[in-house]
Amino acid sequence: MELKTLTTIVVFATFALYIGIAIWARARSTSDFYVAGSGVHPVANGMATAADWMSAASFISMAGLIAFQGYDASVYLMGWTGGFVLLALCLAPYLRKFGKFTVPEFIGDRFYSKTARIVAVICLIVASITYVIGQMKGIGVAFSRFLEVDYNTGLYAGMGIVFFYAVLGGMKGITYTQIAQYCVLIFAYTVPAIFISLSITGNPVPQFGLGSTLADGSGTYMLDKLDSVLKDLGFAEYTVQKGSTLNMFFLTLSLMIGTAGLPHVIIRFFTVPKVADARKSAFYALLFIAVLYTTAPAVGSMARLKLMQTINPESGQALEYAERPTWFKNWEKTGLLEFEDKNSDGRIQYYNDQNPDFAAFAAQAGWKGNEMIKVDRDIMVLANPEIAKLPNWVIALVAAGGIAAALSTAAGLLLAIASAISHDLLKGVFMPKISERRELMAGRIAMAGAVLVAGWLGINPPGFAAQVVALAFGLAASSIFPALMMGIFNKRMNKQGAIAGMLVGLFSTLLYIFWFKGFFFVADWAVAENTSDNWLLGISPEAFGAVGALLNFSSAYVISKFTTPPPEDIQHLVENIRVPRGSGLASSH
């Protein structure tokens, strides 16, 4: 069967499944809408959490970053997985015991202040909107390839699908949809990886294939071959560290504590019946996530090797443009892959034209610059099965998996934003007597508004999907995570300290990001060029969240020392939270 027809059938079958589940599990109360009635089984919640967590950044973009950054991209694996362990051990059980619907609700009650709750809502919305922009980039990439249209058209189509099932189903619908999406995306990620590992190394287990020799009988290790291919074209070796150690440390730390502060992941632990179930679901989520995260390094490195060998079949020999493969032509239609024949020889010269040591060789060969003027990192996972010439059903499956990954997290984030506006701001602060029906309607309207804002920002994202997501992690790390940690483990922390800490952390990080990425992510509004020469101590905007968190902790600590301690009942409440037992149901107030 033709690839486009097969892909259409597979993708629409998964859409029908998601929408059918959303209708079946339609939210009929605020409890269904916010926490799925707090009746989700731990295994099901672990699977839904994994899908919620493994966004387009994980499925589509992480392997692309690994493919092009090599060793340096390992920080994403360490930061994201380490952060989930931190969340499971230090936050999830205690927050579940507190028994509230949302993160701002916890902060408002713990710090006995509506102002603290409003500040938490602002922090949540800023981090979540930034995160959704990254998901919208993934949605645009996946839909544009699937529909064979330009990126913007693909993004609009994806926005429509997200709007339908997320707005209709709320948390209850999203939970069961995410379970189905996890099954689709993990199958779609691992099956092609097995085929590719088998074809390159002869080992069907990608994790082992990464460290194996090539299947051609040469005895050369796959990573050594990749190093050699890249070096021959003037690129840095794949397995060598390229960035500064300090920046890698802060980026890892920022991703780690940002993970533990993500509201759309935290609220998933409010959907299980008991505190013990929160721990169990965290364990299952880690197990399900590990399947993809241990496969990603193999996918990234093998994708890069296949890409380089396709464009440069032999050392010093470039592919004729007229003979470019079908996958190349298809991705050109999306605008995410672009070629320019700078020396008019009809061949594709893909090399590092920024390497002065390689300039003499390039000039002697008649090359006039890198002609692959755009290779979007986010296309690597989706293009990989086509580059490796795998069967059409595998390619169709990967398209469905990429779309599932992008949709699942986008829905979870939109729900977090909707909850913050309708439950925390309207019901919690401005309209406490609002009826349940009107609150539900307000949540759906807020979610629809968030889809439009994120879609508009997703047209010109400030980076690749994983880079944008890293910015969101930095914002969560600098604002929400310290407030949660101090709220649970420091009974002396008062509302003045918590509010000041959140504001200092959020705005210092946001200012640093806007300084280099452009205010409100408009590139023309950047103050300085986004290069390591201009960064403070060589710390990139993606890594600055850890610095913002340190500022948050220190300012909160200092201010709390010079202001009134929390009331006695709040201090007893903090001591009670730290005993992670109990089975109280989530409640609004």
Coordinates of C-alpha atoms in Angstrom, one line a residue:
M1 CA 0.0 0.0 0.0
E2 CA 1.2 3.5 -0.8
L3 CA 2.9 5.3 2.1
K4 CA 0.6 8.3 2.3
T5 CA -2.5 6.2 2.2
L6 CA -1.2 3.9 4.9
T7 CA -0.1 6.8 7.1
T8 CA -3.5 8.4 6.7
I9 CA -5.3 5.2 7.8
V10 CA -3.0 4.7 10.8
V11 CA -3.1 8.3 12.0
F12 CA -6.9 8.7 11.6
A13 CA -7.4 5.3 13.4
T14 CA -5.5 6.7 16.4
F15 CA -7.5 10.0 16.2
A16 CA -10.8 8.1 16.2
L17 CA -9.5 6.2 19.3
Y18 CA -8.6 9.3 21.2
I19 CA -11.8 11.2 20.4
G20 CA -13.9 8.1 21.2
I21 CA -12.2 7.8 24.6
A22 CA -12.7 11.6 25.2
I23 CA -16.4 11.2 24.5
W24 CA -16.7 8.1 26.6
A25 CA -14.9 9.6 29.6
R26 CA -16.4 13.1 29.3
A27 CA -16.0 15.2 32.5
R28 CA -19.4 15.8 34.2
S29 CA -18.1 17.5 37.4
T30 CA -15.3 19.7 38.5
S31 CA -13.7 16.6 40.2
D32 CA -13.7 14.7 36.9
F33 CA -12.4 17.7 35.1
Y34 CA -9.5 18.5 37.5
V35 CA -8.5 15.2 39.0
A36 CA -10.4 12.5 37.1
G37 CA -12.5 11.9 40.2
S38 CA -9.3 10.8 42.1
G39 CA -10.1 7.2 41.2
V40 CA -7.4 6.2 38.7
H41 CA -5.5 3.0 39.2
P42 CA -1.7 3.4 39.9
V43 CA -0.6 1.4 36.9
A44 CA -3.0 3.4 34.6
N45 CA -1.8 6.7 36.2
G46 CA 1.8 5.6 35.7
M47 CA 1.2 5.0 32.1
A48 CA -0.7 8.3 31.7
T49 CA 2.0 10.2 33.6
A50 CA 4.6 8.7 31.3
A51 CA 2.7 9.8 28.2
D52 CA 2.1 13.3 29.8
W53 CA 5.8 13.5 30.5
M54 CA 7.2 12.1 27.2
S55 CA 6.2 15.0 25.1
A56 CA 7.1 16.0 21.6
A57 CA 10.4 17.1 23.2
S58 CA 11.1 13.5 24.3
F59 CA 9.7 11.6 21.3
I60 CA 10.6 14.0 18.4
S61 CA 13.2 16.4 19.6
M62 CA 15.4 14.7 22.2
A63 CA 16.9 12.1 19.8
G64 CA 17.4 15.0 17.3
L65 CA 19.4 16.9 19.9
I66 CA 21.4 13.8 20.7
A67 CA 22.0 13.3 17.0
F68 CA 23.5 16.8 16.5
Q69 CA 25.0 17.6 19.9
G70 CA 26.3 14.1 20.7
Y71 CA 27.8 13.8 24.2
D72 CA 26.6 17.2 25.3
A73 CA 23.0 16.2 24.9
S74 CA 23.3 13.6 27.6
V75 CA 22.4 16.3 30.1
Y76 CA 18.8 16.1 28.8
L77 CA 18.6 12.4 29.7
M78 CA 20.3 12.9 33.1
G79 CA 18.3 16.0 34.0
W80 CA 14.8 14.8 33.0
T81 CA 15.1 11.3 34.5
G82 CA 16.8 12.6 37.6
G83 CA 14.1 15.2 38.1
F84 CA 11.4 12.6 37.9
V85 CA 13.1 10.6 40.7
L86 CA 13.3 13.8 42.7
L87 CA 9.6 14.4 42.1
A88 CA 8.6 10.8 43.1
L89 CA 10.7 10.8 46.3
C90 CA 10.4 14.4 47.6
L91 CA 7.1 15.9 46.4
A92 CA 4.5 13.6 45.0
P93 CA 3.4 11.7 48.1
Y94 CA 3.4 14.8 50.3
L95 CA 1.4 16.9 47.8
R96 CA -1.1 14.0 47.4
K97 CA -1.6 13.9 51.1
F98 CA -2.4 17.6 51.2
G99 CA -5.4 16.6 49.0
K100 CA -5.9 19.7 46.8
F101 CA -6.8 20.0 43.1
T102 CA -3.9 22.2 41.9
V103 CA -0.4 23.4 42.8
P104 CA -1.4 27.0 43.4
E105 CA -4.1 25.8 45.7
F106 CA -1.4 24.0 47.8
I107 CA 0.8 27.1 47.8
G108 CA -2.1 29.4 48.7
D109 CA -3.2 27.2 51.7
R110 CA 0.3 26.3 52.9
F111 CA 1.4 30.0 52.9
Y112 CA -2.0 31.1 54.1
S113 CA -2.2 33.8 51.5
K114 CA -4.4 34.5 48.4
T115 CA -1.5 36.7 47.1
A116 CA 0.8 33.6 47.2
R117 CA -1.8 31.7 45.3
I118 CA -2.1 34.4 42.6
V119 CA 1.7 34.6 42.3
A120 CA 1.8 30.8 41.9
V121 CA -0.8 31.0 39.2
I122 CA 1.3 33.5 37.3
C123 CA 4.4 31.3 37.6
L124 CA 2.4 28.3 36.5
I125 CA 0.9 30.1 33.4
V126 CA 4.3 31.5 32.3
A127 CA 6.0 28.1 32.6
S128 CA 3.1 26.1 31.0
I129 CA 2.6 28.5 28.1
T130 CA 6.4 28.3 27.3
Y131 CA 6.1 24.5 27.5
V132 CA 3.1 24.4 25.2
I133 CA 5.0 26.4 22.6
G134 CA 7.5 23.5 22.5
Q135 CA 4.7 21.0 22.1
M136 CA 3.1 23.1 19.3
K137 CA 6.4 23.0 17.5
G138 CA 6.3 19.2 17.7
I139 CA 2.7 19.2 16.6
G140 CA 3.5 21.4 13.6
V141 CA 6.4 19.2 12.6
A142 CA 4.4 15.9 12.9
F143 CA 1.3 17.2 11.1
S144 CA 3.1 19.0 8.3
R145 CA 5.0 15.7 7.4
F146 CA 1.9 13.6 7.8
L147 CA -0.3 15.9 5.7
E148 CA 2.6 16.9 3.4
V149 CA 1.9 20.6 3.9
D150 CA 3.9 23.5 5.1
Y151 CA 4.7 23.8 8.9
N152 CA 2.1 26.5 9.7
T153 CA -0.8 24.5 8.1
G154 CA 0.3 21.4 10.0
L155 CA 0.3 23.4 13.2
Y156 CA -3.3 24.7 12.6
A157 CA -4.5 21.2 12.0
G158 CA -2.9 19.9 15.2
M159 CA -4.4 22.8 17.2
G160 CA -7.9 21.7 16.1
I161 CA -7.4 18.2 17.3
V162 CA -6.0 19.3 20.7
F163 CA -8.8 21.7 21.1
F164 CA -11.5 19.1 20.6
Y165 CA -10.5 16.3 22.9
A166 CA -8.8 18.3 25.7
V167 CA -11.6 20.8 26.0
L168 CA -14.3 18.1 26.0
G169 CA -12.8 15.5 28.3
G170 CA -10.9 17.4 31.0
M171 CA -8.5 15.3 33.2
K172 CA -10.8 12.2 33.1
G173 CA -10.8 12.1 29.3
I174 CA -7.1 13.1 29.1
T175 CA -6.0 10.4 31.5
Y176 CA -7.6 7.5 29.5
T177 CA -6.5 9.1 26.2
Q178 CA -2.9 9.3 27.4
I179 CA -2.9 5.6 28.3
A180 CA -3.8 4.9 24.7
Q181 CA -1.2 7.4 23.5
Y182 CA 1.5 5.8 25.6
C183 CA 0.9 2.4 24.0
V184 CA 1.0 4.1 20.5
L185 CA 4.1 6.2 21.1
I186 CA 6.2 3.6 22.9
F187 CA 5.5 1.0 20.2
A188 CA 6.2 3.6 17.5
Y189 CA 9.5 4.5 19.1
T190 CA 11.0 1.1 19.9
V191 CA 10.0 -0.9 16.8
P192 CA 11.9 1.3 14.3
A193 CA 14.8 1.5 16.7
I194 CA 15.0 -2.4 16.7
F195 CA 15.0 -2.5 12.9
I196 CA 17.7 0.2 12.5
S197 CA 19.9 -1.3 15.2
L198 CA 19.6 -4.6 13.5
S199 CA 20.5 -3.2 10.1
I200 CA 23.5 -1.2 11.4
T201 CA 25.0 -3.4 14.1
G202 CA 23.2 -6.7 13.7
N203 CA 22.0 -6.4 17.4
P204 CA 18.2 -6.1 17.8
V205 CA 18.5 -4.4 21.2
P206 CA 19.1 -0.7 20.5
Q207 CA 20.7 -0.1 23.9
F208 CA 23.3 -2.8 23.2
G209 CA 23.6 -1.8 19.5
L210 CA 24.9 1.6 20.6
G211 CA 28.0 0.0 21.9
S212 CA 28.4 -2.7 19.3
T213 CA 30.5 -3.1 16.2
L214 CA 29.1 -2.6 12.7
A215 CA 27.3 -5.4 10.9
D216 CA 29.5 -5.1 7.9
G217 CA 32.2 -7.3 9.5
S218 CA 34.8 -4.5 9.7
G219 CA 35.0 -4.8 13.4
T220 CA 34.6 -1.0 13.8
Y221 CA 32.4 0.2 16.6
M222 CA 29.4 2.1 15.5
L223 CA 30.3 5.2 17.6
D224 CA 33.9 5.2 16.2
K225 CA 32.5 5.1 12.7
L226 CA 30.2 8.1 13.4
D227 CA 33.1 10.0 14.9
S228 CA 35.1 9.3 11.8
V229 CA 32.4 10.3 9.4
L230 CA 31.8 13.6 11.2
K231 CA 35.5 14.4 11.5
D232 CA 36.0 13.8 7.7
L233 CA 33.4 16.6 7.1
G234 CA 34.9 19.1 9.6
F235 CA 32.3 18.5 12.4
A236 CA 33.3 17.9 16.0
E237 CA 33.5 14.2 17.0
Y238 CA 30.2 12.9 18.3
T239 CA 31.6 11.4 21.6
V240 CA 33.6 14.5 22.6
Q241 CA 32.4 17.2 25.0
K242 CA 32.0 20.5 23.2
G243 CA 30.3 22.9 25.7
S244 CA 31.6 24.1 29.1
T245 CA 31.4 21.9 32.1
L246 CA 29.8 24.7 34.2
N247 CA 27.0 25.2 31.7
M248 CA 26.3 21.4 31.5
F249 CA 26.1 21.2 35.3
F250 CA 23.6 24.1 35.5
L251 CA 21.6 22.8 32.6
T252 CA 21.3 19.3 34.2
L253 CA 20.4 20.9 37.5
S254 CA 17.8 23.2 35.9
L255 CA 16.2 20.3 34.0
M256 CA 16.2 18.2 37.1
I257 CA 14.5 20.6 39.5
G258 CA 12.3 22.0 36.8
T259 CA 10.9 18.5 36.2
A260 CA 10.0 18.3 39.9
G261 CA 8.2 21.6 39.6
L262 CA 6.1 21.0 36.6
P263 CA 2.5 21.5 37.5
H264 CA 1.0 19.4 34.8
V265 CA 3.0 16.4 36.0
I266 CA 2.4 17.1 39.7
I267 CA -1.4 17.2 39.3
R268 CA -1.3 13.7 37.9
F269 CA -0.6 12.4 41.4
F270 CA -3.8 14.0 42.6
T271 CA -5.8 11.6 40.5
V272 CA -5.1 8.4 42.5
P273 CA -7.1 7.4 45.5
K274 CA -4.4 7.2 48.2
V275 CA -0.9 8.5 49.2
A276 CA 0.5 5.0 48.7
D277 CA -0.9 4.9 45.2
A278 CA 0.9 8.2 44.4
R279 CA 4.2 6.4 45.2
K280 CA 3.2 3.3 43.2
S281 CA 2.2 5.4 40.2
A282 CA 5.5 7.2 40.3
F283 CA 7.3 3.9 40.2
Y284 CA 5.3 2.7 37.2
A285 CA 5.8 6.0 35.4
L286 CA 9.6 5.7 35.9
L287 CA 9.5 2.2 34.5
F288 CA 7.5 3.3 31.4
I289 CA 9.6 6.3 30.8
A290 CA 12.9 4.3 31.0
V291 CA 11.9 2.3 28.0
L292 CA 12.0 5.4 25.8
Y293 CA 14.9 7.2 27.5
T294 CA 17.3 4.3 27.3
T295 CA 16.5 3.9 23.6
A296 CA 16.9 7.5 22.7
P297 CA 20.8 7.6 22.6
A298 CA 20.8 4.7 20.1
V299 CA 18.1 6.4 17.9
G300 CA 19.9 9.7 17.9
S301 CA 23.4 8.4 17.0
M302 CA 22.2 5.9 14.4
A303 CA 19.9 8.6 12.8
R304 CA 23.0 10.9 12.5
L305 CA 25.1 8.1 10.9
K306 CA 22.4 7.2 8.4
L307 CA 21.8 10.9 7.5
M308 CA 25.5 11.6 6.9
Q309 CA 26.0 8.4 4.9
T310 CA 23.0 9.1 2.7
I311 CA 24.2 12.6 1.8
N312 CA 27.8 11.6 1.6
P313 CA 27.8 7.9 0.3
E314 CA 31.6 7.8 0.2
S315 CA 34.3 9.9 1.8
G316 CA 34.6 13.2 -0.2
Q317 CA 31.7 12.2 -2.6
A318 CA 28.5 14.3 -2.3
L319 CA 25.1 13.1 -3.4
E320 CA 23.6 14.5 -6.6
Y321 CA 20.6 16.7 -5.8
A322 CA 18.6 15.2 -8.7
E323 CA 19.1 11.7 -7.1
R324 CA 18.0 12.8 -3.6
P325 CA 15.7 10.2 -2.0
T326 CA 12.0 10.6 -1.6
W327 CA 12.2 11.3 2.2
F328 CA 14.4 14.3 1.3
K329 CA 11.8 15.7 -1.1
N330 CA 9.0 15.1 1.3
W331 CA 10.7 17.1 4.1
E332 CA 11.6 19.9 1.7
K333 CA 7.8 20.4 1.2
T334 CA 7.5 21.2 5.0
G335 CA 10.2 23.9 4.9
L336 CA 12.1 22.1 7.6
L337 CA 14.8 20.8 5.3
E338 CA 16.4 23.3 2.8
F339 CA 19.2 23.0 0.2
E340 CA 21.0 25.7 -1.7
D341 CA 23.4 24.9 -4.6
K342 CA 26.1 27.5 -3.8
N343 CA 28.6 26.3 -6.3
S344 CA 26.1 25.2 -9.0
D345 CA 27.5 21.7 -9.3
G346 CA 24.2 19.9 -8.7
R347 CA 25.6 18.1 -5.7
I348 CA 24.9 18.4 -2.0
Q349 CA 27.9 19.5 0.0
Y350 CA 27.1 19.0 3.7
Y351 CA 30.0 20.0 5.9
N352 CA 31.1 22.3 8.7
D353 CA 31.9 25.6 6.9
Q354 CA 32.6 27.3 10.3
N355 CA 35.7 25.1 10.9
P356 CA 38.8 27.1 9.8
D357 CA 40.9 23.9 9.8
F358 CA 38.6 22.4 7.2
A359 CA 38.5 25.6 4.9
A360 CA 41.5 24.6 2.8
F361 CA 40.2 21.2 2.0
A362 CA 36.8 22.6 1.1
A363 CA 38.3 25.3 -1.2
Q364 CA 40.5 22.7 -2.9
A365 CA 37.4 20.6 -3.6
G366 CA 35.5 23.6 -5.0
W367 CA 33.0 23.8 -2.2
K368 CA 31.6 27.3 -1.4
G369 CA 29.9 26.7 1.9
N370 CA 27.5 24.2 3.6
E371 CA 24.6 23.7 1.2
M372 CA 22.3 22.1 3.7
I373 CA 21.2 25.5 4.9
K374 CA 18.4 24.1 7.1
V375 CA 18.2 20.6 8.8
D376 CA 15.7 21.0 11.6
R377 CA 16.7 18.8 14.5
D378 CA 13.1 18.0 15.2
I379 CA 12.7 16.0 12.0
M380 CA 15.3 13.3 12.8
V381 CA 13.1 10.8 14.6
L382 CA 10.2 11.1 12.1
A383 CA 12.6 10.9 9.1
N384 CA 14.8 8.2 10.5
P385 CA 12.7 5.2 9.3
E386 CA 12.5 6.6 5.8
I387 CA 16.3 7.3 5.8
A388 CA 16.9 3.7 6.9
K389 CA 14.5 2.4 4.2
L390 CA 12.2 0.6 6.6
P391 CA 8.8 -0.7 5.6
N392 CA 5.9 1.7 5.0
W393 CA 3.9 0.4 8.0
V394 CA 6.8 1.3 10.3
I395 CA 7.0 4.8 8.9
A396 CA 3.2 5.2 9.3
L397 CA 3.5 4.0 12.9
V398 CA 6.2 6.5 13.8
A399 CA 4.1 9.4 12.4
A400 CA 1.2 8.3 14.6
G401 CA 3.6 8.0 17.6
G402 CA 5.0 11.5 17.1
I403 CA 1.5 13.0 16.9
A404 CA 0.5 11.0 20.0
A405 CA 3.4 12.3 22.0
A406 CA 2.8 15.9 21.0
L407 CA -0.9 15.8 21.7
S408 CA -0.7 14.0 25.1
T409 CA 1.5 16.6 26.8
A410 CA -0.2 19.5 25.1
A411 CA -3.5 18.4 26.6
G412 CA -2.0 18.0 30.1
L413 CA -0.5 21.4 30.0
L414 CA -3.7 23.0 28.8
L415 CA -5.5 21.4 31.6
A416 CA -3.0 22.8 34.1
I417 CA -3.5 26.3 32.7
A418 CA -7.3 26.0 32.7
S419 CA -7.3 24.8 36.3
A420 CA -5.1 27.7 37.4
I421 CA -7.5 30.2 35.8
S422 CA -10.9 28.7 36.6
H423 CA -10.2 27.1 39.9
D424 CA -7.4 29.1 41.5
L425 CA -8.2 32.6 40.2
L426 CA -12.0 32.6 39.7
K427 CA -13.2 30.2 42.4
G428 CA -10.3 30.6 44.7
V429 CA -9.9 34.4 44.7
F430 CA -12.3 36.5 42.6
M431 CA -15.6 34.5 42.4
P432 CA -15.8 32.1 45.4
K433 CA -19.5 31.5 44.9
I434 CA -19.3 30.6 41.3
S435 CA -21.4 27.5 40.5
E436 CA -19.7 24.2 39.5
R437 CA -21.3 24.5 36.0
R438 CA -19.9 28.0 35.4
E439 CA -16.5 27.0 36.8
L440 CA -16.4 24.1 34.3
M441 CA -17.3 26.4 31.5
A442 CA -14.7 28.9 32.5
G443 CA -12.1 26.1 32.5
R444 CA -13.0 25.1 29.0
I445 CA -12.9 28.7 27.8
A446 CA -9.5 29.2 29.4
M447 CA -8.2 26.1 27.8
A448 CA -9.4 27.2 24.3
G449 CA -7.7 30.6 24.9
A450 CA -4.5 28.8 25.8
V451 CA -4.6 26.8 22.6
L452 CA -4.8 29.9 20.5
V453 CA -2.0 31.8 22.4
A454 CA 0.3 28.8 22.3
G455 CA -0.5 28.1 18.6
W456 CA 0.3 31.7 17.7
L457 CA 3.6 31.6 19.6
G458 CA 4.3 28.1 18.1
I459 CA 4.5 29.7 14.6
N460 CA 7.8 31.3 15.4
P461 CA 9.2 29.2 18.3
P462 CA 12.4 30.4 20.1
G463 CA 14.2 27.2 19.3
F464 CA 13.8 23.5 18.7
A465 CA 11.1 21.7 20.7
A466 CA 13.5 20.3 23.3
Q467 CA 15.2 23.7 23.7
V468 CA 11.9 25.5 24.2
V469 CA 10.9 22.9 26.7
A470 CA 14.2 23.4 28.5
L471 CA 13.3 27.1 28.9
A472 CA 10.0 26.1 30.5
F473 CA 11.8 23.8 32.9
G474 CA 14.1 26.7 33.9
L475 CA 11.0 28.8 34.7
A476 CA 9.4 26.1 36.7
A477 CA 12.7 25.4 38.5
S478 CA 13.2 29.0 39.5
S479 CA 9.7 29.7 40.6
I480 CA 7.5 26.7 41.6
F481 CA 10.0 24.1 42.8
P482 CA 11.6 26.1 45.6
A483 CA 8.1 27.2 46.9
L484 CA 7.0 23.5 47.0
M485 CA 10.2 22.3 48.7
M486 CA 10.1 25.0 51.3
G487 CA 6.4 24.5 51.8
I488 CA 6.9 20.9 52.7
F489 CA 10.3 20.8 54.4
N490 CA 10.6 24.2 56.1
K491 CA 7.9 25.0 58.6
R492 CA 9.5 28.4 59.4
M493 CA 9.0 29.6 55.8
N494 CA 6.3 32.2 55.8
K495 CA 4.2 33.9 53.1
Q496 CA 6.4 36.9 52.7
G497 CA 9.4 34.8 52.0
A498 CA 7.6 32.4 49.6
I499 CA 6.1 35.3 47.6
A500 CA 9.3 37.2 47.3
G501 CA 11.2 34.0 46.4
M502 CA 8.8 33.1 43.6
L503 CA 8.9 36.6 42.2
V504 CA 12.7 36.9 42.3
G505 CA 13.2 33.5 40.8
L506 CA 10.6 33.9 38.0
F507 CA 11.5 37.4 36.9
S508 CA 15.3 37.0 37.0
T509 CA 15.1 33.9 34.9
L510 CA 12.5 35.4 32.5
L511 CA 14.6 38.5 32.1
Y512 CA 17.7 36.4 31.3
I513 CA 15.8 34.4 28.7
F514 CA 14.3 37.4 27.0
W515 CA 17.7 39.2 27.0
F516 CA 19.0 36.6 24.6
K517 CA 15.9 35.0 23.0
G518 CA 14.0 38.3 22.5
F519 CA 11.3 39.8 24.8
F520 CA 8.1 37.7 24.5
F521 CA 10.2 35.4 22.3
V522 CA 10.2 37.9 19.4
A523 CA 13.8 37.4 18.1
D524 CA 14.1 41.0 16.9
W525 CA 13.6 42.2 20.5
A526 CA 16.6 40.4 21.8
V527 CA 19.1 42.7 23.6
A528 CA 22.3 40.6 23.0
E529 CA 23.2 37.9 20.6
N530 CA 22.6 34.4 22.0
T531 CA 26.2 33.1 22.0
S532 CA 28.4 31.7 24.8
D533 CA 30.6 34.8 24.7
N534 CA 27.7 37.0 25.9
W535 CA 26.3 34.6 28.5
L536 CA 26.9 35.2 32.3
L537 CA 29.8 32.9 33.2
G538 CA 29.0 30.9 30.1
I539 CA 25.6 29.9 31.4
S540 CA 23.0 29.5 28.6
P541 CA 19.4 30.7 28.9
E542 CA 18.3 27.1 29.0
A543 CA 20.5 26.5 32.0
F544 CA 19.7 29.7 34.0
G545 CA 16.7 28.2 35.8
A546 CA 19.1 26.7 38.4
V547 CA 20.6 30.1 39.1
G548 CA 17.0 31.5 39.4
A549 CA 16.2 28.7 41.9
L550 CA 19.2 29.7 44.0
L551 CA 18.1 33.3 44.0
N552 CA 14.6 32.1 45.0
F553 CA 15.8 30.0 47.9
S554 CA 18.2 32.7 49.2
S555 CA 15.8 35.7 49.0
A556 CA 13.0 33.6 50.6
Y557 CA 15.2 32.5 53.4
V558 CA 16.5 36.1 54.1
I559 CA 13.1 37.7 54.1
S560 CA 11.5 35.0 56.2
K561 CA 14.2 35.5 58.8
F562 CA 13.1 39.2 59.3
T563 CA 9.3 38.7 59.2
T564 CA 6.7 37.1 61.3
P565 CA 6.8 33.3 61.5
P566 CA 3.8 31.3 60.2
P567 CA 0.8 30.7 62.6
E568 CA 1.1 27.6 64.9
D569 CA -1.6 25.7 62.9
I570 CA 0.3 26.1 59.7
Q571 CA 3.5 24.8 61.3
H572 CA 1.6 21.8 62.6
L573 CA 0.2 21.3 59.1
V574 CA 3.7 21.2 57.7
E575 CA 4.8 18.6 60.2
N576 CA 1.7 16.5 59.3
I577 CA 2.3 16.7 55.6
R578 CA 5.8 15.2 56.0
V579 CA 4.3 12.0 57.3
P580 CA 3.3 10.5 54.0
R581 CA 0.5 8.4 55.1
G582 CA -3.3 8.8 54.7
S583 CA -5.9 8.5 52.1
G584 CA -7.8 11.7 52.0
L585 CA -9.6 12.5 48.9
A586 CA -8.6 15.6 46.8
S587 CA -10.9 18.5 47.7
S588 CA -11.2 22.0 46.5
H589 CA -11.3 23.7 49.9

